[in-house]
mmCIF file of C-alpha atoms in Angstrom:
data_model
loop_
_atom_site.group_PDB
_atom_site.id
_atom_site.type_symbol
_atom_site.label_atom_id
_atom_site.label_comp_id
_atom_site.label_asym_id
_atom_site.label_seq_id
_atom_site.Cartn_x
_atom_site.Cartn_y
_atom_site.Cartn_z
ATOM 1 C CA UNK A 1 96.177 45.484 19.486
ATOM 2 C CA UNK A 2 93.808 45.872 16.497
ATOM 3 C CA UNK A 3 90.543 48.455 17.293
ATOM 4 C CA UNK A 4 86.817 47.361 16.228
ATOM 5 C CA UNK A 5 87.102 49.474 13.326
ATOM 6 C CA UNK A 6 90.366 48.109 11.957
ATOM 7 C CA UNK A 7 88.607 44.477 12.515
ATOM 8 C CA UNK A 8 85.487 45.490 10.438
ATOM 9 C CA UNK A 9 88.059 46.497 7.594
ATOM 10 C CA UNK A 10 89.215 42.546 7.277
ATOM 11 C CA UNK A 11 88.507 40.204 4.704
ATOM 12 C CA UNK A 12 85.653 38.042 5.097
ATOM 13 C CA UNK A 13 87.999 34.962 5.775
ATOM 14 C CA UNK A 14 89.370 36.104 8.555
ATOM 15 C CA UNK A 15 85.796 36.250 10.349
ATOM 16 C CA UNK A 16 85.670 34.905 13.878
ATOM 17 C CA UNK A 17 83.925 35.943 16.990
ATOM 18 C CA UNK A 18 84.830 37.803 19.829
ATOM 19 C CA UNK A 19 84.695 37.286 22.904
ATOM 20 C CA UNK A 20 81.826 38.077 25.156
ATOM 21 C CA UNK A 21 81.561 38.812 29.152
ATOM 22 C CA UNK A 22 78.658 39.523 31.564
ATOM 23 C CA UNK A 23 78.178 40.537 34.912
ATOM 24 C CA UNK A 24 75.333 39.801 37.624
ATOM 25 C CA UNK A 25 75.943 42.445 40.323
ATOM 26 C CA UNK A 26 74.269 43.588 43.953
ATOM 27 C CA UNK A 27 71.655 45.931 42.679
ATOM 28 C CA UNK A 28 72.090 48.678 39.645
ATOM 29 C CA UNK A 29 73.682 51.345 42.124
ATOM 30 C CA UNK A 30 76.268 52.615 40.299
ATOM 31 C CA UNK A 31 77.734 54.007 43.615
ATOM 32 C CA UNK A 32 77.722 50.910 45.868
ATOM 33 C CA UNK A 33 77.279 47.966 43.839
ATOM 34 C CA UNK A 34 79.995 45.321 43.075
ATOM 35 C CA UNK A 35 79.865 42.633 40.689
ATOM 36 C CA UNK A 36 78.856 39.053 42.014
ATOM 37 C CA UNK A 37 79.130 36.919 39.078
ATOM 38 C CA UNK A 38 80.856 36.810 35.505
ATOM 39 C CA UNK A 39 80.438 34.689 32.565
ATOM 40 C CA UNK A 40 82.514 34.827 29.525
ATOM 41 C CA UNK A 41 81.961 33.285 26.497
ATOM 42 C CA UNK A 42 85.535 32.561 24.586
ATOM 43 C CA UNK A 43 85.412 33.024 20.710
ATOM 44 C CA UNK A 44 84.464 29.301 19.911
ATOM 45 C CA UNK A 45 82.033 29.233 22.124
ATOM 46 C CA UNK A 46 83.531 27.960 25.168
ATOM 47 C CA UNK A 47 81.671 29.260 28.804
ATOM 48 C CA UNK A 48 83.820 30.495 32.062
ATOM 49 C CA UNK A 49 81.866 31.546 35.092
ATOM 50 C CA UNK A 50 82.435 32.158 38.669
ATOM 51 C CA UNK A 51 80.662 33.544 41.588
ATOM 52 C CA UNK A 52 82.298 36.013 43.325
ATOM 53 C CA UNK A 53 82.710 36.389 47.338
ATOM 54 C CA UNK A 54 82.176 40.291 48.361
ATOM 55 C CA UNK A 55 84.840 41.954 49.167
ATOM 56 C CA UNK A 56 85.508 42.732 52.962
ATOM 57 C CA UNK A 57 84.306 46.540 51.811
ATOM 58 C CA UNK A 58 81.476 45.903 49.637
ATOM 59 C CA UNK A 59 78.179 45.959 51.478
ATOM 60 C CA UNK A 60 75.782 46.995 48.915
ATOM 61 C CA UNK A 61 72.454 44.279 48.400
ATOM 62 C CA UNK A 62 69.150 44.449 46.571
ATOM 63 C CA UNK A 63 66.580 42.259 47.047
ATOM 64 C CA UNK A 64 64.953 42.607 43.989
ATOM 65 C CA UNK A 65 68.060 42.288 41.956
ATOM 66 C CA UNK A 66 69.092 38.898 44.204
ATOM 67 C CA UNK A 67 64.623 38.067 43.140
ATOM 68 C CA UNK A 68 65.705 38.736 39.285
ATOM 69 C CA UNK A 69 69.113 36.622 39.586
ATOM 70 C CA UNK A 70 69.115 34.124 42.014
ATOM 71 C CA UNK A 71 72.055 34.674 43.850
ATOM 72 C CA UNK A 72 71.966 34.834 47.488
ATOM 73 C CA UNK A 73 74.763 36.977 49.320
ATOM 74 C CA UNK A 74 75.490 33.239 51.586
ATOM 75 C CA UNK A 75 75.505 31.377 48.327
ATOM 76 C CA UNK A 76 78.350 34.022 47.488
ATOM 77 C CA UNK A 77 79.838 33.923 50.671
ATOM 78 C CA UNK A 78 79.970 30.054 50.967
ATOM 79 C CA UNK A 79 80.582 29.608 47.402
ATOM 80 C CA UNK A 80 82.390 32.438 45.751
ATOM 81 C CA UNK A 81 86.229 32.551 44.976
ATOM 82 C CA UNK A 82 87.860 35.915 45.826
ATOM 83 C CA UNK A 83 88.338 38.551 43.791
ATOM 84 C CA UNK A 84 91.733 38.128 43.599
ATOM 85 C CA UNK A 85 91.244 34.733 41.913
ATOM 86 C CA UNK A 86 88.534 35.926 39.557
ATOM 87 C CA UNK A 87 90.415 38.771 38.015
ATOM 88 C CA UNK A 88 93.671 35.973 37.910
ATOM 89 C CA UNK A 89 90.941 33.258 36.108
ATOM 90 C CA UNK A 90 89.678 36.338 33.675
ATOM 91 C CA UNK A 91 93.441 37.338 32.976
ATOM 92 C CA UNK A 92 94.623 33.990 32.118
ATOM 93 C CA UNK A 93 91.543 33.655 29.228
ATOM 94 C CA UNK A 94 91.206 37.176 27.866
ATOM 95 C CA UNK A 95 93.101 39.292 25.886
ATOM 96 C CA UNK A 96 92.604 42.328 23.524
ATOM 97 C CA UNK A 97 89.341 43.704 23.359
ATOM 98 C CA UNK A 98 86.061 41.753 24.828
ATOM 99 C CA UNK A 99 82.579 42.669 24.415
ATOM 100 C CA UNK A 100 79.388 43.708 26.159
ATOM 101 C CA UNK A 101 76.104 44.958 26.164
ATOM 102 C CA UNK A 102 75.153 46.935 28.925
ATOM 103 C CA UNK A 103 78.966 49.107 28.635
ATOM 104 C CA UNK A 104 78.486 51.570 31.526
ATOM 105 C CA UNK A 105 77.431 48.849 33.951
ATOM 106 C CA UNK A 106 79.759 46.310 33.053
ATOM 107 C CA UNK A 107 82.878 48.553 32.573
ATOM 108 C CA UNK A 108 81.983 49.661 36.362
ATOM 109 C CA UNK A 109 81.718 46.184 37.997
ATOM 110 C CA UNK A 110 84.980 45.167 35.938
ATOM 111 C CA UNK A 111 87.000 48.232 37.358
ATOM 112 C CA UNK A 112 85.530 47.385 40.826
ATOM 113 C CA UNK A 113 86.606 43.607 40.887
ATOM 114 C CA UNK A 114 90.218 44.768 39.477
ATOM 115 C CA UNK A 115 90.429 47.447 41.912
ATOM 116 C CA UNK A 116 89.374 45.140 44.729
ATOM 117 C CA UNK A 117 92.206 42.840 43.670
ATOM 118 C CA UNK A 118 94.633 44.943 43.296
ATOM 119 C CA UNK A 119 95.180 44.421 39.428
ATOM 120 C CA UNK A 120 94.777 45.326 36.075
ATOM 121 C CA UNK A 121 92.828 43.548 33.242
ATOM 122 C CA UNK A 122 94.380 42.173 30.593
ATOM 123 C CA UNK A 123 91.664 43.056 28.018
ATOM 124 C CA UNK A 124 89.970 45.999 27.084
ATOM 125 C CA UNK A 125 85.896 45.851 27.742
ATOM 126 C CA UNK A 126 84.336 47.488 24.713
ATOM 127 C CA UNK A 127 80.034 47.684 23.855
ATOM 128 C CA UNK A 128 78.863 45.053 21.032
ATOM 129 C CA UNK A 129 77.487 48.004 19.349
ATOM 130 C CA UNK A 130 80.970 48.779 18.333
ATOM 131 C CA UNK A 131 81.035 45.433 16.062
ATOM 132 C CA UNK A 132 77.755 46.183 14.572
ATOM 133 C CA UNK A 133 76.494 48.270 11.145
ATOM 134 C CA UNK A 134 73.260 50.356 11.694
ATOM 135 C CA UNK A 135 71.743 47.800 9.920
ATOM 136 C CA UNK A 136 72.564 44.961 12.453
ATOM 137 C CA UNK A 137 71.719 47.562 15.391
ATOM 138 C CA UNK A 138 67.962 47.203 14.036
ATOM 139 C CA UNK A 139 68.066 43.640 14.286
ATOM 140 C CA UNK A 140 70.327 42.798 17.373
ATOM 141 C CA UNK A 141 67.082 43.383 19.778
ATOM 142 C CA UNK A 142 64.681 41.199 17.958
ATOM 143 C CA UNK A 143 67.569 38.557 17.317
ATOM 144 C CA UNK A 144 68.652 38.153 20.898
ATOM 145 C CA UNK A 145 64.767 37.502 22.003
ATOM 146 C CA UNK A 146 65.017 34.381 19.631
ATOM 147 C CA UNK A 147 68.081 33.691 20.417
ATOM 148 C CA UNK A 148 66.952 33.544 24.259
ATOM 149 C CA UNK A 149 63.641 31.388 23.013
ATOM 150 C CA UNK A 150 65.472 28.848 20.909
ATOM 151 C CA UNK A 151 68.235 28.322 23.648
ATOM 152 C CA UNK A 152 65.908 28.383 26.181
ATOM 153 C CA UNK A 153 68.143 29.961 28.854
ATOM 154 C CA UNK A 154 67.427 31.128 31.587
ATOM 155 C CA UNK A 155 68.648 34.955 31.418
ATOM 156 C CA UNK A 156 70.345 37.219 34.351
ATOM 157 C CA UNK A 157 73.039 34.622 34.661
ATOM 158 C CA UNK A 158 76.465 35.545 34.005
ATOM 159 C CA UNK A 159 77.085 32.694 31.420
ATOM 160 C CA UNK A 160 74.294 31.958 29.893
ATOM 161 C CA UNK A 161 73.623 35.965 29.283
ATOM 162 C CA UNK A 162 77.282 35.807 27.735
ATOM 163 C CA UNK A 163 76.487 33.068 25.462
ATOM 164 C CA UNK A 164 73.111 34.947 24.398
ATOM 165 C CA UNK A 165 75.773 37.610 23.384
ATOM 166 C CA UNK A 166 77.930 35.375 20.981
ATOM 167 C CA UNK A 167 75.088 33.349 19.772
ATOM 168 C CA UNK A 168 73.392 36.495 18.723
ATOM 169 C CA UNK A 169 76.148 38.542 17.588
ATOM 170 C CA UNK A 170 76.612 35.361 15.464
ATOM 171 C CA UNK A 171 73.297 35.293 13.862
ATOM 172 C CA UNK A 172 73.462 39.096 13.292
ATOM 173 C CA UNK A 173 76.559 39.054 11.316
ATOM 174 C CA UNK A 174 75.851 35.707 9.445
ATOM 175 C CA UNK A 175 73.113 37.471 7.314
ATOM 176 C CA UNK A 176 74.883 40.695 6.485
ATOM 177 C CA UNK A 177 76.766 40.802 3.039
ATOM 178 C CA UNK A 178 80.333 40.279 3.250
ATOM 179 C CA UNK A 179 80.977 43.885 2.832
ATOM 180 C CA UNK A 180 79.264 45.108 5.232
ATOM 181 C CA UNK A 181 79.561 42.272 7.876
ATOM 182 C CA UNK A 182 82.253 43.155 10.789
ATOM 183 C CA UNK A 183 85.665 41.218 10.652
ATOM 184 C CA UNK A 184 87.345 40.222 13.683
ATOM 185 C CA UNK A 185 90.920 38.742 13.535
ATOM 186 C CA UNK A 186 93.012 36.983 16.066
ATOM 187 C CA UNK A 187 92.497 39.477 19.185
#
């Protein structure tokens, strides 16, 4: 498996984009949260997301982070698959490393969802700012907002936040000179 810095090394030809993965979750407690949604976005841009039925031990539920998402707990009762068949659906499409932007959050809700199945990913979850040059840091922020405006999106859904990610990430690199633009290979 190649690191982010090996893959900014490549040639220019070998460009392609990663892919990206977001979680909704209960509420920000990084103590009793659990995820409740993920979206990935594959490399050419295809989107994956499922809701996810809470485990028999999870508990944990915000009302003001169900008011930002939309996602009632009986939506994810009635409607969610099980984590078991989640962390199967996100093995079966991902492999090597996959991005995010919100690391320490993510990475948490991922290890809960594998833990609560029983299994291990078959990825690594890395940050987007890995992928990026100081340069492109400076411009992710005021990219994504456009992005989010031109798509038109509706944000704080699993999906459609993980397809902000690759659309942006795309529109960062495009404009950075070949030597300093990040190369990913095959991952």
């Amino acid at each position: 498996m190649q690191t982010a810095q090996q893959l900014t090394n490549m040639p220019m030809t070998q460009l392609t984009a990663p892919a990206f993965i977001d979680f909704e979750a209960s509420s920000l407690d990084l103590i009793a949260s659990y995820p409740i949604e993920v979206g990935l976005c594959l490399p050419n841009g295809e989107l994956h997301s499922w809701l996810i039925r809470p485990h028999v031990l999870w508990h944990d539920w915000s009302d003001s982070a169900q008011a930002i998402h939309g996602i009632s707990r009986d939506t994810l009762v009635e409607e969610g698959l099980s984590v078991s068949q989640v962390a199967h659906h996100l093995n079966e499409l991902l492999h090597g490393e996959v991005f995010c932007d919100a690391w320490t959050f993510d990475s948490f809700w991922l290890h809960r969802l594998y833990r609560a199945a029983n299994m291990r990913p078959s990825f690594q979850l890395e940050s987007v700012s890995m992928l990026l040059s100081p340069a492109q840091v400076q411009h992710w922020s005021a990219t994504r907002h456009k992005v989010i405006d031109d798509l038109g999106l509706p944000v704080h859904r699993a999906a459609n936040d993980a397809r902000i990610l690759h659309t942006t990430w795309c529109q960062v690199t495009a404009g950075t000179p070949d030597e300093q633009r990040p190369s990913l290979g095959k991952l």
